PDB file of C-alpha atoms in Angstrom:
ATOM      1  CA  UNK A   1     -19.256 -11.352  29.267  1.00  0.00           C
ATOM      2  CA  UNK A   2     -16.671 -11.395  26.755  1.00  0.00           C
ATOM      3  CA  UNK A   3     -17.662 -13.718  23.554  1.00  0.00           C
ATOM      4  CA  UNK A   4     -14.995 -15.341  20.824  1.00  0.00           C
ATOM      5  CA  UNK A   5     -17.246 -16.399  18.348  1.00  0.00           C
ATOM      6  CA  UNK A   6     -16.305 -17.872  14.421  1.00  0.00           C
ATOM      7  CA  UNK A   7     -19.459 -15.944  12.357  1.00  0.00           C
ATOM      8  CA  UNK A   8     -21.297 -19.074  12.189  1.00  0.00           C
ATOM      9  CA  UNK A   9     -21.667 -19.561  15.741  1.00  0.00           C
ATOM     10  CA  UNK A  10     -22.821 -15.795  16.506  1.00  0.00           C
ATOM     11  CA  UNK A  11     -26.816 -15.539  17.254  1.00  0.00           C
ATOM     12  CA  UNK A  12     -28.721 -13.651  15.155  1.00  0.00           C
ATOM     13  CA  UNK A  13     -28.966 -10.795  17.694  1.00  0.00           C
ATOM     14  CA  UNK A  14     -25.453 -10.914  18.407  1.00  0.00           C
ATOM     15  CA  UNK A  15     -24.327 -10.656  14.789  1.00  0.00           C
ATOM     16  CA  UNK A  16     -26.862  -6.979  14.668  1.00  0.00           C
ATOM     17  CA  UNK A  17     -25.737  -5.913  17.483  1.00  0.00           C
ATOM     18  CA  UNK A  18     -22.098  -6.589  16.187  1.00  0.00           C
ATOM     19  CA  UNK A  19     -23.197  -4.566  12.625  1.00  0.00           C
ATOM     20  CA  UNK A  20     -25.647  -2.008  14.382  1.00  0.00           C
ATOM     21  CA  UNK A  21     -22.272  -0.954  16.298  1.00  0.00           C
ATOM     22  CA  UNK A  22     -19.810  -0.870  13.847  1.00  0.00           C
ATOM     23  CA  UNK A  23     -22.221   1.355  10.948  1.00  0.00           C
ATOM     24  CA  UNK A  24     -22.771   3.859  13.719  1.00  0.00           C
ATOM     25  CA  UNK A  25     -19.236   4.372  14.328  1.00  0.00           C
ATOM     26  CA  UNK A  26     -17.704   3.714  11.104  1.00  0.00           C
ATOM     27  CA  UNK A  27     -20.313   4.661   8.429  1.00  0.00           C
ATOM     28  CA  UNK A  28     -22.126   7.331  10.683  1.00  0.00           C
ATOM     29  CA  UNK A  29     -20.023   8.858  13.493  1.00  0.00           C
ATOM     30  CA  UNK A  30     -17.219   8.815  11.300  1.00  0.00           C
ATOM     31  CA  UNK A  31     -19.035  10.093   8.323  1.00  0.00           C
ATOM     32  CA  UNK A  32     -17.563   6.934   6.068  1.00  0.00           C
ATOM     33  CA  UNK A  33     -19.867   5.817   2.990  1.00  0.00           C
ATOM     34  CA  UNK A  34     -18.299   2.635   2.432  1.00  0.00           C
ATOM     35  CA  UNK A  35     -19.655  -0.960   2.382  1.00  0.00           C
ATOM     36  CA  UNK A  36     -18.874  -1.927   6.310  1.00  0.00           C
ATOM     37  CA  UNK A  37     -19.810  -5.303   6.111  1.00  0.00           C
ATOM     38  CA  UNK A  38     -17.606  -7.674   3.796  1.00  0.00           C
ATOM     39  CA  UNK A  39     -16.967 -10.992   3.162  1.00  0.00           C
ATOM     40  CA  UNK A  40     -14.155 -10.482   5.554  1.00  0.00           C
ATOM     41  CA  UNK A  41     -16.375 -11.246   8.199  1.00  0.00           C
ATOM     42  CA  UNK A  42     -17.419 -14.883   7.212  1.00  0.00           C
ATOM     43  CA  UNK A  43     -14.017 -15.980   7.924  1.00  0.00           C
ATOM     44  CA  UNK A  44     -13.181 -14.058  10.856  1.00  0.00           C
ATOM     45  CA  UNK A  45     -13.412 -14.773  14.854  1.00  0.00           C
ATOM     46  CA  UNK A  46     -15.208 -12.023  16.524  1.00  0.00           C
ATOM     47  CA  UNK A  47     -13.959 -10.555  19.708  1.00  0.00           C
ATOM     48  CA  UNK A  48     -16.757  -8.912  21.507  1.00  0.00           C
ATOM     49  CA  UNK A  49     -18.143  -7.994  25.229  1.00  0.00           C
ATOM     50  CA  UNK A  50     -22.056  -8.777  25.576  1.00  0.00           C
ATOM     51  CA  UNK A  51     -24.009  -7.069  28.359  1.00  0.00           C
ATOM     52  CA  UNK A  52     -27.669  -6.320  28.844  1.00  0.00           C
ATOM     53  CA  UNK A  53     -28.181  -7.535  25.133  1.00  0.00           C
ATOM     54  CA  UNK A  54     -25.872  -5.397  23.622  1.00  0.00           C
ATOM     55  CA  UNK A  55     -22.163  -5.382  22.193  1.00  0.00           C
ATOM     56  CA  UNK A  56     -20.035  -2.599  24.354  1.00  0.00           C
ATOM     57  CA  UNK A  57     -16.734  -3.170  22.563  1.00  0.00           C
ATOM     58  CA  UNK A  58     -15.482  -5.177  19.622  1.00  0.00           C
ATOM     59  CA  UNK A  59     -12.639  -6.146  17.699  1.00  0.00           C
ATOM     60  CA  UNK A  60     -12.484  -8.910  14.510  1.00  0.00           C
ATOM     61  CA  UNK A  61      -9.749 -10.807  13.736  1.00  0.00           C
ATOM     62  CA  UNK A  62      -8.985 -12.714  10.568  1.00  0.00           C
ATOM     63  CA  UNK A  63      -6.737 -15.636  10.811  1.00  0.00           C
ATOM     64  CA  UNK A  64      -4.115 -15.858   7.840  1.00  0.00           C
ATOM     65  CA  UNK A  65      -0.642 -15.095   7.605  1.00  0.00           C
ATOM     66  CA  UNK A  66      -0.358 -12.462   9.661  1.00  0.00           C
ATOM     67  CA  UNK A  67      -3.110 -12.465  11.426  1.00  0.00           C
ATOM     68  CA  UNK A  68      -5.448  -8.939  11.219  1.00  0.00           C
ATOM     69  CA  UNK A  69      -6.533  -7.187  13.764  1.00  0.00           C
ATOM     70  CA  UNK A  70     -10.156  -4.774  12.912  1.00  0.00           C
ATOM     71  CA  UNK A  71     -12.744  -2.981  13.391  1.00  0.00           C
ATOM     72  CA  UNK A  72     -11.755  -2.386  16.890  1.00  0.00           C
ATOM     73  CA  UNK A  73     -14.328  -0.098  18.239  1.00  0.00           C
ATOM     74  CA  UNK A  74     -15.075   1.171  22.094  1.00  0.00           C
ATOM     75  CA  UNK A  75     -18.649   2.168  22.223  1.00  0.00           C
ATOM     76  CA  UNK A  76     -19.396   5.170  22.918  1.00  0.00           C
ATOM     77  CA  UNK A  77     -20.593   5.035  26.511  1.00  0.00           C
ATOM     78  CA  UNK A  78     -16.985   2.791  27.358  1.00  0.00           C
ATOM     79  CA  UNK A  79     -15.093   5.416  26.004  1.00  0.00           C
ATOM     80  CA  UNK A  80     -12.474   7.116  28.505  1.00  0.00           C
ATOM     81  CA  UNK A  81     -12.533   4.221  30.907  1.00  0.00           C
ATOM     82  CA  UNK A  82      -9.936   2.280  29.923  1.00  0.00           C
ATOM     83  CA  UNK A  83     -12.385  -0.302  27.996  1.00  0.00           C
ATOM     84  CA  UNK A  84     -10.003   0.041  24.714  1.00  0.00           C
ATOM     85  CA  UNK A  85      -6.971  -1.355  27.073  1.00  0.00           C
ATOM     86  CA  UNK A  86      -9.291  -4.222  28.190  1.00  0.00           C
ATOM     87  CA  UNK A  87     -10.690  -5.317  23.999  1.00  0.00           C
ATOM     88  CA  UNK A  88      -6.592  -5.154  22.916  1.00  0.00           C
ATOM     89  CA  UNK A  89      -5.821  -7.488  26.026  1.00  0.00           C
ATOM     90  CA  UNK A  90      -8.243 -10.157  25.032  1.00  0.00           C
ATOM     91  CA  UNK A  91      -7.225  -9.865  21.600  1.00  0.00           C
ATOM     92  CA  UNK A  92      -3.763 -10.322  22.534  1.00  0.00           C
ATOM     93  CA  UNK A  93      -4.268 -13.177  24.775  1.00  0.00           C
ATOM     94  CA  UNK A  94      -6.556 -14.682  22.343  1.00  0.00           C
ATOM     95  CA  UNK A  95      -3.931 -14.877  19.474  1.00  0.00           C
ATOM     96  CA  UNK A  96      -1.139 -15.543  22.200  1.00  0.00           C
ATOM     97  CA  UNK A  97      -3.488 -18.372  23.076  1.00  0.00           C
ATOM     98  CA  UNK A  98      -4.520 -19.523  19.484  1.00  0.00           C
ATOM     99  CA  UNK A  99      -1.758 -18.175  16.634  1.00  0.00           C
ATOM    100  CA  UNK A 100       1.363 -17.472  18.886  1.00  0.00           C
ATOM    101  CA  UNK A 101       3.101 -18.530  16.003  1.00  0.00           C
ATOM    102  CA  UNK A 102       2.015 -15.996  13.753  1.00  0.00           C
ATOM    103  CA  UNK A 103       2.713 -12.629  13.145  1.00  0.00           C
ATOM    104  CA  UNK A 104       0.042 -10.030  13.446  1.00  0.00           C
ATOM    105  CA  UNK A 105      -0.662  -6.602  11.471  1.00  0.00           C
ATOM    106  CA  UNK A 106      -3.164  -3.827  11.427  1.00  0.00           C
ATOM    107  CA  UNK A 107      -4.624  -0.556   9.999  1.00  0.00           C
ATOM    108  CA  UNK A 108      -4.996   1.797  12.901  1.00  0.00           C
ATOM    109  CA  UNK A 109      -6.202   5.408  12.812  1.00  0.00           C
ATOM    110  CA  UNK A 110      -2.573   7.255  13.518  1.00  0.00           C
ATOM    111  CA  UNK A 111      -4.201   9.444  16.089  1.00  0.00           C
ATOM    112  CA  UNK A 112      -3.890   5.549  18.008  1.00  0.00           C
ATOM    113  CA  UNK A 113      -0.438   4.866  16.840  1.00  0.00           C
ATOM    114  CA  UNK A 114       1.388   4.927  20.655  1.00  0.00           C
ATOM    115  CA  UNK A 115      -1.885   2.890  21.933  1.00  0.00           C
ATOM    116  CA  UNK A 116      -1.134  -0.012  19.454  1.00  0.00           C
ATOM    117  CA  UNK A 117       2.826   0.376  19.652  1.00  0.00           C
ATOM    118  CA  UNK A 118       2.173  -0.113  23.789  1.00  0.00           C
ATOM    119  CA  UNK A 119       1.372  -3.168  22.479  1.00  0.00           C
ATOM    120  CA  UNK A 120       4.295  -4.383  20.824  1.00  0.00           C
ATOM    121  CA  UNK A 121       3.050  -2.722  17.325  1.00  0.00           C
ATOM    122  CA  UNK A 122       5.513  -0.460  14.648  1.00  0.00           C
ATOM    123  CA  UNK A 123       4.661   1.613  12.252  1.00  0.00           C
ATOM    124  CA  UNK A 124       5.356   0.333   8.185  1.00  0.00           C
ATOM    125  CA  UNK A 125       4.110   2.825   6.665  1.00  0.00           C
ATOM    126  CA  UNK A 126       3.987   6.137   6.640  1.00  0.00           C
ATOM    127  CA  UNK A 127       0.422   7.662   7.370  1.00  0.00           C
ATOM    128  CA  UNK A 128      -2.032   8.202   4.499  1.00  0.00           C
ATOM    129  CA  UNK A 129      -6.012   8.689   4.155  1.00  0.00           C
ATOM    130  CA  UNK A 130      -8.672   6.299   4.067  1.00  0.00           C
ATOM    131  CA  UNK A 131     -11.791   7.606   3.825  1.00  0.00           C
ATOM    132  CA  UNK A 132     -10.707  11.028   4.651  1.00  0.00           C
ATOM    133  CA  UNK A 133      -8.800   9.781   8.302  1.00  0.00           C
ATOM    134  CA  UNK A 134      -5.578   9.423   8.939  1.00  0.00           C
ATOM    135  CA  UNK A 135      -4.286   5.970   9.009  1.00  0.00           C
ATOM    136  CA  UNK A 136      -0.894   3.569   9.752  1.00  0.00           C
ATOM    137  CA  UNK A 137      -0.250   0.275   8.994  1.00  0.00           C
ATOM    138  CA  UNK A 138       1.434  -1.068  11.616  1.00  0.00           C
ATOM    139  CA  UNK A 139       3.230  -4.648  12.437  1.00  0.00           C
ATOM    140  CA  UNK A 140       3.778  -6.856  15.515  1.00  0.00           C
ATOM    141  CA  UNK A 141       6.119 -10.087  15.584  1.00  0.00           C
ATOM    142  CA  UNK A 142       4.578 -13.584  16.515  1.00  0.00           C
ATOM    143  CA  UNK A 143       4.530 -13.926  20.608  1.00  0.00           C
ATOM    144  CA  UNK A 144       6.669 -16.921  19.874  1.00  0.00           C
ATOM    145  CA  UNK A 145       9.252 -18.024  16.646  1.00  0.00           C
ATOM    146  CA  UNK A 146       7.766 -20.920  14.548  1.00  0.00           C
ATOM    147  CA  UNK A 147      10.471 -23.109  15.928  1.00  0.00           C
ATOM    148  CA  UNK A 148       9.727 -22.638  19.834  1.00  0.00           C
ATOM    149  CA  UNK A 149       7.374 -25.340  21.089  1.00  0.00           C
TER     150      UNK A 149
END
């Protein structure tokens, strides 16, 4: 069941579940040592599909000007099974839904660079390190101009 939750309306479980995945990916899988949870978090909407008690795949978005898309992560089971496609299309149709009027942005791993841009995403900037991976910031216009209604 897929969950779109502000972080003070997550349960308890939900929000370890939600941290539990995203330190073994990030912090452990990807060998990162970097504080994973921030502040970021308290004023973000969490996009996340709960089964069996668990979090398979997850994506956060913080709402400002443009919107950011993060810490979109397949679990590992999901991966290969087109479960990626499925997260970016209720992210999408959550800010199409919610911010249409807003532009969005994001800091993708550039080995995922023609995943985003199937999305309506560019490249703008070149690709550098964080954390020892190769990353691109990358752009998307608002689904509609601030003057359509």
């Amino acid at each position: 069941m897929w969950k779109f939750k502000e972080f003070d309306r997550l349960t308890t479980l939900e929000l370890f579940k939600i941290y539990k995945l995203r330190v073994n990916t990030f912090v452990v899988e990807q060998q990162c040592a970097y504080p994973e949870i921030d502040d970021k978090d308290l004023q973000s909407i969490h996009i996340f599909d709960w089964e069996n008690d668990d979090v398979l795949n997850y994506a956060r978005l913080i709402i400002d000007e443009p919107v950011h898309i993060g810490r979109v992560i397949v679990a590992p089971a999901q991966r290969g099974s087109g479960a990626g496609r499925i997260l970016m299309e209720k992210v999408m149709n959550y800010i199409e839904t919610h911010h249409s009027h807003t532009p969005l942005h994001l800091q993708g791993q550039a080995h995922l660079h023609d995943f985003y841009a199937s999305y309506g995403f560019k490249a703008v900037s070149d690709i550098y390190f964080e954390d020892m991976i190769p990353h691109i910031d990358m752009e998307r216009p608002a689904f509609k101009a601030a003057d359509q209604f």
